[in-house]
Amino acid sequence: MKISIMNNKITKKILIIFFWLVVWEVVSLFVDNSILMAGPIETVRAIWSNMTDSIFVLTVLNSFFRIGLGFIAAFILGGLFGFLAFKYSVFRDVFMPLVNVIKAIPVASFVVLLLIWAGSGYLAFYISFLIAFPTIFINTDAGLRSADEKLLKMSHTFCFSGWETFVFIYRESLKPFIISSVKTTGGMAWKAGVAAEVIGLPQFAIGTQIYNSKIYLETDSLFAWTLMVILLSFIFEKICIILLNFMFNIKPKVRNHKRSRSGEGNSAGLCFENISVKYDEHIILDNISCCFEPGKTYVLRGESGVGKTTLLNEFQKRSNCGAAMVFQEDCLLENYDGITNILLGNDTVKPDVAEDELKRLISQKDLSKPVSEYSGGMKRRIAVLRAVFNGAGLILMDEPFTGLDYENKRELVSLIERYKANRILVVTSHDSEAVMMIHGIEMELQNGRLKSLY
């Protein structure tokens, strides 16, 4: 079926191209003047004539090198400066006006100035750089800023290294922005670069050949070199897109390294003092102080909107990498499989142990799939596994049983008990059935205050 659809698309494209070639030939026959309009047959002859010329390869390679190198330089520096703009707001504020000026100045003005300052030899390099740089800079900055805040919070909770945060979160948010910027600027860089060659007339350049075709009124040669530019631009863009997709689709292995956590095990218990939060003068948490004993489970109850999630977040912040968490939303890396999601941020569990537990909850055939293809219940199980396998002394679970049926709730409760050991578990849940399974010490949050319900 897929092959048939693909063949239909290819056939359609061929027919469309053939249609416009016919239109082109009809127009050239109607004009009947090779100086005003060369037809496709004449253009093909000119292409063959150009290709048999001894300087053809040198001409194409020189233009490809100058324009391509300018684009690559813009990609590297635009990405680097975009990262600095994202990292340091002062750098962005200072540098952005220059980027806007580069975007606004006409290409012709740059060409004239660079001819005066640098000569014609590498004019195409500079022009292709200036065309591509602003877009790549802006898209890199925007791509990094578009990273999911919930995932960034998750990476902080599970003590991701800077490298893990970049590769598994920022890289994913960058991909559509970078691909889009290359598609937008690739063709523009080639058009501007060849136009600069037409003005600068460097030796052995496509732009110079186009200019000579104009001088000698060789319209067929002009069309031939123009088609060559279109072809080279298309090839260059496709190569860039293929390389970028390859780079973005590399699935790095999870590196096991020791993470600095406070309160591992919490053998002496854990206390929080003077937790206060208010939004717009509205008090959410009012000077809460509480202590938790190691090895025990606490169930935090309260009406929706009373501040249970906010309280868990405060526990997590004050734990300084000493807490693992199941968030209300799963906060999983959607493009990676379940094992990768579990192992990231965890240095106390072996991959084979995590895989064995995952097999009990998810079918073998689904293990290698990205979690974006999992059901909501399957994603929830992975989020819970990630938390219980973590070595932190405090486990926080915000509505962990959402979307699960009775049997799956029992399985998860059993798994939690099996791996909780001597750690503290704090759970929020509206599910009375799940709360009864947990058998925890109940606490109620009401009017910003916390009280125990023994």
XYZ file of C-alpha atoms in Angstrom, residues 73-345:
273
model
C 30.214 29.302 9.277
C 26.854 31.033 9.802
C 25.392 27.800 11.157
C 28.213 27.305 13.665
C 28.501 30.903 14.838
C 24.734 31.493 14.715
C 24.215 28.414 16.902
C 26.978 29.439 19.315
C 25.795 33.032 19.644
C 22.171 31.864 19.913
C 23.185 29.649 22.827
C 24.978 32.573 24.500
C 21.880 34.744 23.994
C 19.755 32.063 25.654
C 22.231 31.590 28.496
C 22.953 35.253 29.210
C 20.163 37.804 28.836
C 22.704 40.651 28.817
C 24.414 39.139 25.772
C 21.051 38.845 24.023
C 20.084 42.443 24.794
C 23.426 43.756 23.519
C 23.741 41.524 20.448
C 20.145 41.506 19.162
C 20.251 45.077 17.724
C 23.239 44.074 15.567
C 21.351 41.005 14.312
C 18.335 43.167 13.438
C 20.590 45.595 11.549
C 22.128 42.728 9.550
C 18.609 41.523 8.684
C 17.494 44.988 7.593
C 20.459 46.090 5.441
C 19.899 45.301 1.711
C 22.147 42.639 0.214
C 23.296 45.106 -2.465
C 24.647 47.443 0.218
C 26.613 44.600 1.793
C 27.984 43.603 -1.613
C 29.258 47.106 -2.368
C 30.766 47.562 1.096
C 32.472 44.172 1.060
C 33.847 44.791 -2.422
C 35.540 47.899 -1.003
C 36.695 46.243 2.229
C 37.568 42.679 1.202
C 37.612 42.433 -2.592
C 35.733 39.957 -4.770
C 37.551 36.703 -3.970
C 35.411 35.619 -1.016
C 32.496 37.972 -1.516
C 30.054 35.060 -1.921
C 31.318 33.580 1.376
C 30.587 36.777 3.311
C 27.194 37.334 1.684
C 25.947 33.773 2.277
C 27.143 34.092 5.885
C 25.290 37.370 6.428
C 22.106 35.997 4.874
C 22.008 32.856 7.042
C 23.454 34.061 10.348
C 20.521 36.150 11.720
C 17.911 33.436 11.112
C 20.044 30.683 12.649
C 20.901 32.895 15.631
C 17.245 33.780 16.300
C 15.998 30.202 15.805
C 18.656 28.741 18.081
C 17.729 31.161 20.847
C 14.003 30.528 20.299
C 14.471 26.741 20.154
C 16.322 26.647 23.469
C 13.716 28.899 25.070
C 10.924 26.607 23.878
C 12.160 23.675 25.978
C 9.344 22.194 28.072
C 9.446 23.744 31.552
C 7.929 20.604 33.064
C 10.702 18.456 31.610
C 13.322 20.906 32.857
C 11.790 20.691 36.319
C 11.885 16.895 36.059
C 15.570 16.981 35.040
C 16.366 19.102 38.089
C 14.389 16.790 40.369
C 16.256 13.725 39.120
C 19.620 15.511 39.130
C 20.368 15.293 35.408
C 23.861 16.386 34.482
C 24.165 19.434 32.219
C 25.008 17.137 29.312
C 21.933 14.952 29.909
C 19.671 18.004 30.128
C 21.008 19.340 26.818
C 20.953 16.049 24.918
C 17.615 14.729 26.144
C 15.601 17.941 26.522
C 17.126 20.992 24.829
C 18.219 19.050 21.750
C 14.641 17.867 21.185
C 13.254 21.404 21.439
C 15.959 22.723 19.090
C 15.300 20.254 16.272
C 12.265 21.848 14.527
C 13.760 25.345 14.843
C 17.148 24.385 13.395
C 15.632 22.316 10.557
C 13.303 25.200 9.716
C 16.136 27.761 9.706
C 18.232 25.608 7.335
C 15.287 25.138 4.967
C 14.599 28.876 5.038
C 18.152 30.149 4.612
C 19.760 27.420 2.473
C 18.211 28.579 -0.803
C 18.474 32.252 0.136
C 22.210 31.891 0.813
C 22.747 30.382 -2.626
C 20.728 33.051 -4.434
C 22.485 35.867 -2.598
C 25.904 34.227 -2.980
C 25.572 33.821 -6.759
C 24.199 37.373 -7.044
C 27.329 38.575 -5.217
C 29.464 36.655 -7.732
C 27.607 38.333 -10.601
C 28.589 41.709 -9.149
C 32.081 40.850 -7.894
C 33.054 38.647 -10.886
C 35.597 36.429 -9.119
C 37.573 33.994 -11.222
C 36.017 30.562 -11.773
C 32.551 31.254 -10.341
C 29.003 30.453 -11.467
C 28.006 34.092 -11.029
C 30.791 35.138 -13.385
C 29.578 32.628 -15.984
C 26.031 34.008 -15.675
C 27.371 37.536 -16.208
C 29.334 36.419 -19.282
C 26.197 34.774 -20.672
C 24.428 38.106 -20.383
C 27.270 39.989 -22.044
C 27.358 37.614 -25.022
C 23.546 37.313 -25.186
C 23.741 33.528 -24.649
C 20.310 33.003 -23.101
C 20.555 29.227 -23.310
C 23.813 29.324 -21.319
C 22.205 31.721 -18.824
C 19.331 29.282 -18.317
C 21.796 26.383 -18.060
C 23.841 28.027 -15.284
C 20.645 29.115 -13.508
C 19.406 25.526 -13.475
C 22.815 24.488 -12.153
C 22.426 26.949 -9.256
C 18.957 25.560 -8.488
C 20.295 21.999 -8.552
C 23.316 22.787 -6.352
C 21.107 24.688 -3.884
C 18.712 21.726 -3.717
C 21.540 19.218 -3.210
C 23.233 21.358 -0.565
C 19.995 21.810 1.390
C 19.179 18.096 1.243
C 22.671 17.172 2.466
C 22.313 19.594 5.384
C 18.865 18.260 6.313
C 20.037 14.629 6.127
C 23.051 15.370 8.346
C 20.942 17.317 10.839
C 18.286 14.593 11.018
C 21.017 12.028 11.563
C 22.512 14.144 14.358
C 19.168 14.820 16.041
C 18.046 11.188 15.759
C 21.094 9.721 17.482
C 19.873 8.043 20.661
C 22.699 8.457 23.186
C 23.257 5.840 25.834
C 22.420 6.738 29.407
C 25.645 7.335 31.281
C 25.709 5.972 34.802
C 27.376 8.477 37.124
C 27.097 9.162 40.814
C 24.763 12.024 41.609
C 25.064 14.244 44.620
C 21.970 13.740 46.749
C 21.143 14.930 50.205
C 19.269 12.744 52.622
C 19.782 9.370 50.934
C 18.013 6.834 53.049
C 16.888 9.403 55.662
C 17.671 7.005 58.517
C 17.149 9.824 61.027
C 13.900 11.078 59.504
C 13.239 14.318 57.673
C 11.797 17.638 58.837
C 10.617 20.718 56.943
C 10.048 24.026 58.678
C 8.274 27.292 57.975
C 6.908 26.526 54.500
C 4.897 29.530 53.311
C 3.619 30.245 49.804
C 1.254 32.899 48.563
C 0.133 34.058 45.116
C -1.174 37.591 44.627
C -1.644 38.027 48.369
C -3.626 34.773 48.539
C -2.080 32.415 51.103
C -1.631 28.862 49.775
C 0.651 27.424 52.483
C 0.733 29.109 55.867
C 3.978 28.513 57.785
C 3.822 24.703 57.607
C 6.291 22.615 59.613
C 6.268 18.814 59.575
C 8.469 15.769 60.163
C 8.489 12.386 58.427
C 9.798 9.121 59.823
C 11.924 6.776 57.697
C 10.193 3.733 56.207
C 6.700 5.193 56.553
C 4.095 6.241 54.001
C 2.104 9.468 54.275
C -1.064 10.223 52.340
C -1.766 13.909 51.750
C -5.495 14.619 51.372
C -7.378 17.796 50.588
C -9.777 19.376 48.108
C -8.659 20.233 44.586
C -6.770 23.516 44.445
C -5.966 23.550 48.159
C -2.204 23.419 47.503
C -1.179 19.754 47.726
C 0.985 19.901 44.589
C 2.515 23.169 45.766
C 3.448 21.542 49.086
C 5.081 18.580 47.323
C 7.017 21.015 45.147
C 8.266 22.796 48.267
C 9.376 19.474 49.749
C 11.261 18.730 46.539
C 12.938 22.154 46.395
C 14.140 21.950 49.984
C 15.420 18.399 49.563
C 18.253 19.538 47.266
C 18.279 16.465 44.984
C 17.224 14.299 47.922
C 13.743 13.585 46.518
C 12.363 11.559 43.619
C 8.975 12.545 42.271
C 5.971 11.330 40.310
C 4.428 14.477 38.851
C 0.743 15.040 38.079
C 1.748 14.974 34.426
C 4.056 12.105 33.535
C 6.937 14.363 32.409
C 8.517 11.656 30.269
C 10.900 12.038 27.345
C 8.411 11.160 24.622
C 10.965 10.243 21.931
C 12.757 7.675 24.104
C 11.761 4.224 25.291
C 10.641 3.322 28.789
C 14.010 1.917 29.912
C 15.810 5.148 28.999
C 13.237 7.191 30.912
C 13.678 5.011 33.992
C 17.469 4.927 33.946
C 17.969 8.651 33.351
C 18.627 10.308 36.678
